[in-house]
Amino acid sequence: MFYLQNNATSLHRNLLILAVFSLFLILGIRLYQLQIVDYNRFAGIAESNRIRVVTQPAPRGIIYDRNGQIIVDNKSQYNVNLIPFEVAKNDSAFSLLSDILNIPESEIQRRVKKNWRGNFLPLRIAEDIDFETLSELEERRLELPGVMYSLEPIRSFPRQAHLSHVLGYLREIDKDDLQMIKNYGYRPGDLVGWKGVEREYESILRGKRGFDYVQVNVHGQEVGKVQDRHSVETQFGNDLYLTIDIGLQAYAEQLLENKKGVAIVMDAKTGEILTTVSKPDYSPGLFSGIVESNVWNELLNDTERPLFDRAIQGTYPPGSTYKIVAVLASLEENILAPEATVRCRGVYKLGRRDFKCWKEGGHGRMNLFDAIVNSCNVYFYTLVRKMDVNLWARYGKKFRFGELTKVDLYGESQGVLPDEPFLDKKYGKGGWSEGNKLNLVIGQGDLLVTPLQMVRFTGALATHGKLVTPHVGLQYMEHGTSRFHPLSFSSADSIQSISASSWEFVEKAMYDVINSSTGTGRAAKVRGLDVYGKTGTAQNPHGEAHSWFIGYSKEGGRTLAVTVLIEQGGSGGGEAAVTARKIFSYCHKNLPVETGEKEVAVR
Amino acid sequence: MKKTIQIGSSISTSNFLIVFTVFLLCMAGLMALYSASLHVEASFFKKVIGKQLLWMILGIIVMFAVFLLQKKILFDGAYIFYWIGIALIVLPYFFGSSAAGTNRWFVLGPFHFQPSEFMKILVIITVARYLSGSDLIISDFKSLIVPLLLALLPMGIVLKQPDLGTSIIYFMLVFPMLIWAGARMYHLFIILAPIISIITAFNFYSFFIWVLLLIVIFYFSKERIWVAVILFVFNLSLGFLTPVLWNRLKPYQQNRIMTLFNVNVDPQGSGYQVIQSQVAIGSGGLFGKGIGNGTQTHLKFLPEQHNDFIFSVVGEEYGFVGVIVVLLLFFMLISLLISVAYRLRDRFSSLVVIGVTSVLFFHVFINIAMTVGLLPVTGLPLPFLSYGGSFIISCFIMIGLIFNISLERRR
């Protein structure tokens, strides 16, 4: 035999079984003691052993403008919550609740189902109840075990200005945002910044909810604080300061009232956005708490698209404002000598196609300078014929057209800057012609820009090549320590490859656009202020042309870049330039030129 | 020949009963897990109950694989397997992920293996192999040294992870095997005596009684007088030195040892878990609160309710009746296994079965004793009921091993 004999005896077997039996018997006796003898005691402990975690929602940080004016504040609202397990035992609870809250029973049932997180966890059934309802609820509290109300902070907007797209809005987290719940400690039903700075600076603005552990008995009545768990203090969110000047913002919004369009004012040296308006917009008050679905749907289905931020999401052909790019290319690459002239007869013939200048009958002889001031198309048609499309595109790329500006707002578009590969791809090799180039040079055709890209471009012209990162966030104040922390953005790049003389040439021409008697931007002239600009009239296949104005003012140490776009506003020298003038004039009169360090008023 | 068939058939009857008992225990576990995962928002197989079911299915597959293994391979390769196992439990120190500050896990793709679970089986096989050596004289004290070393090596490694529960199991499983192989009780007593001396030394009266017991036992032992005196003095001085040494330890060192004996103590306060567990079981009463109605379970008072405290869920929701049924099932399983071990003809197989039985028994006893507050919290799961992949699979491997060994026909 291969193996040794098993020499265990029946004594061994019985001994082990006996040992096991006795040890199990000890367990059995202990269980008898716990479950039968001491049942009443333990049942009592378990009954009163119901800790209810009372959440103290944390107010989000307050949002201020650059001067310390409150833009977004918090206010409180009362919400009603219930615990399913405890309400289920009470048959009349729903009908009673329906009476008090004035909500149909079926709707309450629906909300219970929608917000259910667990049989023992509170869920929300009503929001923002008034004081009368609240006192009635309080009176009948004993009839409604498991129903309670909570005080929760919501957003309030004390100012006239909407600033809707910049502020963005909050959204309720639902069960589908599990990733977020898991990674950042949100809970279903929490509000989270979903658009605008509320989204961008969520981590700064968001507070940390506190917990109180309250021991309650089976009837939902509090029996005291829990001994061995400490409550967690609510942490307020940090206060955020924006670069926005709320007075200018309100003024600019008023200028664009009942129009469709954009106005942006940016500090050309720092990229701080003082104002950005996109009309039509909506009242941010609609989003103070949890948005009701009918309001939401109305906004979504509005054909005017009020939720759409035209300033950063809208892409438009820039029209003649974009001619500056070709000017710089010509000067730098010596395509056409600045003093060389082209005769404009109002039309440029390319094969059998006629490319028109905006001025019927033509401008006559134009050199480069005159062509900018008068915005003569024919000059630029002639110019671009001598240029490779890639060369033209290269100068657009220097200003980062076709790229995101990395503004601290969510959902930015990047626009389109066509070059040869792009055109080849779109039309096929040889499928496009010189005609495309002619359209591109006057800012038409496939070229698409966002107003924000244009204001950065304007800023670069004003600062002779400084490409800033536009931003609306300025700094935040840490709650608790009250220390200010500046927000940082990628530092400005400067365009090295364009010579000072070219920048100066363009600047002089842009000055004459405003100040010469034939300049297209005469309407933007402000007495006592140096304004430089360029108009644009972008053809719009859907109706009247979009009216563009880009320009900047220099006053003391401050350089403000302004971009105005009025959709279907006609000629850029008209409505857009007038709006820009009012903005420049407002800034000139109302915004003190800052000298030295910025000071921010603390409330 | 006739007798062999008879043995075979009676073993296959008990095998059927073993399968049936294991099945019932698994069902009890799934019912408790169902309740514990009732309020978890996830798809079925993302919940612990679904995952546990998958682990059980995997366990059954592995069980069949083990069933196909040849006993000769286990016997001949015992020591090789043992050293591979040792290598595997050392590995997590180098490559393991330290979940919750411990070094138990060994990550392989989506699987987290706890090789220390499987090491139990290897210790059983190796000790059984050693005790089945043909030149072994079991009544000699020296024969006990190797089996103890075989257990102490992995025990030391796992103790450092730190996993007190598992390391205790390595040590404990050896004793029933030694008894089974015919070791003298007196020898086992000598081995265990120093440990008892240290433990009792913390309390004067317990130590006093222990010393009296030592005197009586040494007096009646047929030990040579000087050996008996040396052993007695050794134990006595160990007992006296322990409090002195303990007090000379720095508080953090004491703390480290204390945490070793209380691995899962909640930061909320010592004994919190055990108190809540007792409240859960006690408030279950005779018939329990019914499935899904355990307030201790669902209000999350009960700690580790999927793993180490699953028995408390049973106690709360099914009451005294429920826990007695579970206890009886375990008693039945263990008695069946002991009987199988008794009926087996060769010592190796018999010892393997006893080793497996010991592991299962100590798990059951220590776990339940912990949930009812009779033993400190050591973090040992309850076989077939607790959630946990490596553990459930190692349980099924052990059952597969028993079937394999008890149905062996080459004799």
mmCIF file of C-alpha atoms in Angstrom, chain A residues 174-360:
data_model
loop_
_atom_site.group_PDB
_atom_site.id
_atom_site.type_symbol
_atom_site.label_atom_id
_atom_site.label_comp_id
_atom_site.label_asym_id
_atom_site.label_seq_id
_atom_site.Cartn_x
_atom_site.Cartn_y
_atom_site.Cartn_z
ATOM 1 C CA ASP A 174 -29.628 62.917 -10.763
ATOM 2 C CA LYS A 175 -28.951 59.251 -10.460
ATOM 3 C CA ASP A 176 -27.344 59.161 -13.917
ATOM 4 C CA ASP A 177 -24.426 61.363 -12.923
ATOM 5 C CA LEU A 178 -22.979 58.514 -10.934
ATOM 6 C CA GLN A 179 -19.424 59.250 -11.911
ATOM 7 C CA MET A 180 -19.672 62.660 -10.400
ATOM 8 C CA ILE A 181 -21.346 61.344 -7.329
ATOM 9 C CA LYS A 182 -18.631 58.809 -6.878
ATOM 10 C CA ASN A 183 -15.639 61.020 -7.527
ATOM 11 C CA TYR A 184 -16.660 64.283 -5.925
ATOM 12 C CA GLY A 185 -19.050 63.292 -3.202
ATOM 13 C CA TYR A 186 -22.239 64.688 -4.692
ATOM 14 C CA ARG A 187 -25.554 63.182 -3.858
ATOM 15 C CA PRO A 188 -28.612 62.839 -6.039
ATOM 16 C CA GLY A 189 -30.596 66.024 -5.604
ATOM 17 C CA ASP A 190 -27.571 68.241 -5.044
ATOM 18 C CA LEU A 191 -27.196 71.306 -7.157
ATOM 19 C CA VAL A 192 -24.099 71.548 -9.268
ATOM 20 C CA GLY A 193 -22.846 74.330 -11.506
ATOM 21 C CA TRP A 194 -23.758 73.282 -15.003
ATOM 22 C CA LYS A 195 -22.967 76.279 -17.202
ATOM 23 C CA GLY A 196 -20.937 79.438 -17.039
ATOM 24 C CA VAL A 197 -18.796 80.333 -14.064
ATOM 25 C CA GLU A 198 -21.052 78.287 -11.820
ATOM 26 C CA ARG A 199 -19.672 75.322 -13.710
ATOM 27 C CA GLU A 200 -16.159 76.578 -14.357
ATOM 28 C CA TYR A 201 -15.533 77.519 -10.739
ATOM 29 C CA GLU A 202 -17.668 74.796 -9.176
ATOM 30 C CA SER A 203 -14.843 73.622 -6.971
ATOM 31 C CA ILE A 204 -14.354 77.140 -5.616
ATOM 32 C CA LEU A 205 -17.985 78.044 -5.210
ATOM 33 C CA ARG A 206 -19.231 74.758 -3.883
ATOM 34 C CA GLY A 207 -19.544 74.467 -0.155
ATOM 35 C CA LYS A 208 -19.343 71.314 1.864
ATOM 36 C CA ARG A 209 -22.507 70.120 3.461
ATOM 37 C CA GLY A 210 -22.614 69.495 7.145
ATOM 38 C CA PHE A 211 -24.261 66.670 9.024
ATOM 39 C CA ASP A 212 -26.051 66.471 12.269
ATOM 40 C CA TYR A 213 -26.693 63.061 13.702
ATOM 41 C CA VAL A 214 -29.997 63.046 15.429
ATOM 42 C CA GLN A 215 -31.302 60.020 17.201
ATOM 43 C CA VAL A 216 -34.974 59.452 16.526
ATOM 44 C CA ASN A 217 -37.360 56.785 17.712
ATOM 45 C CA VAL A 218 -39.590 54.675 15.489
ATOM 46 C CA HIS A 219 -42.143 57.434 15.325
ATOM 47 C CA GLY A 220 -39.635 59.815 13.870
ATOM 48 C CA GLN A 221 -39.463 61.870 17.025
ATOM 49 C CA GLU A 222 -36.117 63.149 18.074
ATOM 50 C CA VAL A 223 -34.804 61.654 21.248
ATOM 51 C CA GLY A 224 -31.538 63.507 21.332
ATOM 52 C CA LYS A 225 -28.167 63.945 19.800
ATOM 53 C CA VAL A 226 -26.139 60.902 19.020
ATOM 54 C CA GLN A 227 -23.442 60.335 21.583
ATOM 55 C CA ASP A 228 -20.614 58.751 19.702
ATOM 56 C CA ARG A 229 -20.792 60.627 16.430
ATOM 57 C CA HIS A 230 -19.817 64.212 16.039
ATOM 58 C CA SER A 231 -21.715 66.446 13.732
ATOM 59 C CA VAL A 232 -19.876 67.850 10.764
ATOM 60 C CA GLU A 233 -19.904 71.596 10.325
ATOM 61 C CA THR A 234 -21.200 73.102 7.134
ATOM 62 C CA GLN A 235 -18.516 74.723 5.054
ATOM 63 C CA PHE A 236 -19.494 77.703 2.980
ATOM 64 C CA GLY A 237 -18.283 77.966 -0.566
ATOM 65 C CA ASN A 238 -15.610 80.510 -1.428
ATOM 66 C CA ASP A 239 -16.599 83.883 -2.815
ATOM 67 C CA LEU A 240 -15.743 84.492 -6.439
ATOM 68 C CA TYR A 241 -14.810 87.837 -7.938
ATOM 69 C CA LEU A 242 -15.355 88.340 -11.634
ATOM 70 C CA THR A 243 -13.593 90.722 -13.989
ATOM 71 C CA ILE A 244 -17.015 92.000 -15.001
ATOM 72 C CA ASP A 245 -17.966 95.599 -14.298
ATOM 73 C CA ILE A 246 -21.606 95.167 -13.442
ATOM 74 C CA GLY A 247 -22.528 98.784 -14.225
ATOM 75 C CA LEU A 248 -21.063 98.586 -17.704
ATOM 76 C CA GLN A 249 -22.655 95.181 -18.112
ATOM 77 C CA ALA A 250 -26.105 96.543 -17.299
ATOM 78 C CA TYR A 251 -25.571 99.448 -19.658
ATOM 79 C CA ALA A 252 -24.420 97.234 -22.511
ATOM 80 C CA GLU A 253 -27.288 94.842 -21.983
ATOM 81 C CA GLN A 254 -29.660 97.750 -22.205
ATOM 82 C CA LEU A 255 -28.019 98.886 -25.474
ATOM 83 C CA LEU A 256 -28.665 95.492 -27.027
ATOM 84 C CA GLU A 257 -32.159 95.109 -25.643
ATOM 85 C CA ASN A 258 -34.564 93.654 -28.211
ATOM 86 C CA LYS A 259 -31.733 92.982 -30.584
ATOM 87 C CA LYS A 260 -29.840 89.882 -31.469
ATOM 88 C CA GLY A 261 -26.175 90.335 -30.984
ATOM 89 C CA VAL A 262 -23.061 90.469 -28.922
ATOM 90 C CA ALA A 263 -21.015 93.129 -27.202
ATOM 91 C CA ILE A 264 -17.747 92.346 -25.453
ATOM 92 C CA VAL A 265 -15.410 94.709 -23.656
ATOM 93 C CA MET A 266 -12.033 93.345 -22.686
ATOM 94 C CA ASP A 267 -8.943 94.808 -21.094
ATOM 95 C CA ALA A 268 -6.527 94.270 -23.964
ATOM 96 C CA LYS A 269 -3.496 93.925 -21.727
ATOM 97 C CA THR A 270 -4.815 91.456 -19.213
ATOM 98 C CA GLY A 271 -7.620 89.637 -20.994
ATOM 99 C CA GLU A 272 -10.056 90.604 -18.246
ATOM 100 C CA ILE A 273 -13.527 90.723 -19.712
ATOM 101 C CA LEU A 274 -15.361 93.744 -18.360
ATOM 102 C CA THR A 275 -18.572 93.030 -20.123
ATOM 103 C CA THR A 276 -19.989 90.362 -22.323
ATOM 104 C CA VAL A 277 -23.504 90.518 -23.574
ATOM 105 C CA SER A 278 -25.255 87.992 -25.729
ATOM 106 C CA LYS A 279 -28.801 88.848 -26.620
ATOM 107 C CA PRO A 280 -31.399 87.502 -26.416
ATOM 108 C CA ASP A 281 -30.713 86.120 -22.993
ATOM 109 C CA TYR A 282 -32.834 85.047 -20.071
ATOM 110 C CA SER A 283 -33.308 86.124 -16.526
ATOM 111 C CA PRO A 284 -30.909 84.202 -14.285
ATOM 112 C CA GLY A 285 -33.621 84.246 -11.623
ATOM 113 C CA LEU A 286 -35.323 81.455 -13.543
ATOM 114 C CA PHE A 287 -32.477 79.205 -12.415
ATOM 115 C CA SER A 288 -32.286 80.201 -8.794
ATOM 116 C CA GLY A 289 -33.042 76.727 -7.513
ATOM 117 C CA ILE A 290 -34.272 73.684 -9.300
ATOM 118 C CA VAL A 291 -35.708 74.661 -12.649
ATOM 119 C CA GLU A 292 -39.221 73.620 -13.357
ATOM 120 C CA SER A 293 -39.500 71.595 -16.491
ATOM 121 C CA ASN A 294 -41.980 73.869 -18.257
ATOM 122 C CA VAL A 295 -39.701 76.878 -17.832
ATOM 123 C CA TRP A 296 -36.795 74.837 -19.027
ATOM 124 C CA ASN A 297 -38.630 73.556 -22.087
ATOM 125 C CA GLU A 298 -39.795 77.018 -22.971
ATOM 126 C CA LEU A 299 -36.212 78.269 -22.977
ATOM 127 C CA LEU A 300 -35.011 75.266 -24.929
ATOM 128 C CA ASN A 301 -37.652 75.569 -27.586
ATOM 129 C CA ASP A 302 -37.404 79.317 -28.037
ATOM 130 C CA THR A 303 -36.440 79.920 -31.683
ATOM 131 C CA GLU A 304 -34.407 82.966 -30.617
ATOM 132 C CA ARG A 305 -32.197 80.585 -28.639
ATOM 133 C CA PRO A 306 -31.765 82.590 -25.442
ATOM 134 C CA LEU A 307 -29.674 79.811 -23.856
ATOM 135 C CA PHE A 308 -27.148 80.073 -26.647
ATOM 136 C CA ASP A 309 -24.165 82.256 -25.754
ATOM 137 C CA ARG A 310 -23.484 83.993 -29.023
ATOM 138 C CA ALA A 311 -20.325 85.584 -27.646
ATOM 139 C CA ILE A 312 -18.451 82.324 -27.276
ATOM 140 C CA GLN A 313 -20.573 79.728 -29.053
ATOM 141 C CA GLY A 314 -21.821 81.657 -32.059
ATOM 142 C CA THR A 315 -19.682 81.488 -35.192
ATOM 143 C CA TYR A 316 -20.034 84.148 -37.834
ATOM 144 C CA PRO A 317 -18.183 85.329 -40.917
ATOM 145 C CA PRO A 318 -16.186 88.341 -39.670
ATOM 146 C CA GLY A 319 -16.689 90.426 -42.805
ATOM 147 C CA SER A 320 -14.353 93.320 -43.508
ATOM 148 C CA THR A 321 -12.985 93.426 -39.985
ATOM 149 C CA TYR A 322 -10.862 90.505 -41.063
ATOM 150 C CA LYS A 323 -9.172 92.508 -43.852
ATOM 151 C CA ILE A 324 -6.627 93.620 -41.264
ATOM 152 C CA VAL A 325 -5.142 90.129 -41.368
ATOM 153 C CA ALA A 326 -4.450 90.492 -45.099
ATOM 154 C CA VAL A 327 -2.997 93.950 -44.463
ATOM 155 C CA LEU A 328 -0.480 92.545 -42.021
ATOM 156 C CA ALA A 329 0.352 89.705 -44.379
ATOM 157 C CA SER A 330 0.964 92.127 -47.225
ATOM 158 C CA LEU A 331 3.146 94.421 -45.123
ATOM 159 C CA GLU A 332 5.207 91.611 -43.662
ATOM 160 C CA GLU A 333 5.591 89.571 -46.840
ATOM 161 C CA ASN A 334 5.928 92.580 -49.156
ATOM 162 C CA ILE A 335 3.087 91.448 -51.371
ATOM 163 C CA LEU A 336 2.011 94.919 -52.420
ATOM 164 C CA ALA A 337 3.920 98.037 -51.485
ATOM 165 C CA PRO A 338 1.782 100.176 -49.156
ATOM 166 C CA GLU A 339 1.970 103.093 -51.500
ATOM 167 C CA ALA A 340 1.068 101.083 -54.616
ATOM 168 C CA THR A 341 -2.441 101.876 -55.742
ATOM 169 C CA VAL A 342 -5.266 99.861 -57.161
ATOM 170 C CA ARG A 343 -8.143 101.392 -59.063
ATOM 171 C CA CYS A 344 -11.529 100.450 -57.698
ATOM 172 C CA ARG A 345 -14.369 100.681 -60.171
ATOM 173 C CA GLY A 346 -16.816 99.011 -57.823
ATOM 174 C CA VAL A 347 -16.349 95.593 -59.286
ATOM 175 C CA TYR A 348 -13.579 93.045 -59.734
ATOM 176 C CA LYS A 349 -13.824 90.586 -62.597
ATOM 177 C CA LEU A 350 -12.541 87.092 -62.126
ATOM 178 C CA GLY A 351 -13.232 85.063 -65.213
ATOM 179 C CA ARG A 352 -16.930 85.431 -65.847
ATOM 180 C CA ARG A 353 -17.708 86.239 -62.207
ATOM 181 C CA ASP A 354 -18.133 89.736 -60.818
ATOM 182 C CA PHE A 355 -16.870 90.450 -57.291
ATOM 183 C CA LYS A 356 -18.373 93.653 -56.052
ATOM 184 C CA CYS A 357 -17.071 96.377 -53.803
ATOM 185 C CA TRP A 358 -19.586 97.605 -51.258
ATOM 186 C CA LYS A 359 -19.461 101.078 -52.832
ATOM 187 C CA GLU A 360 -21.280 101.154 -56.106
#
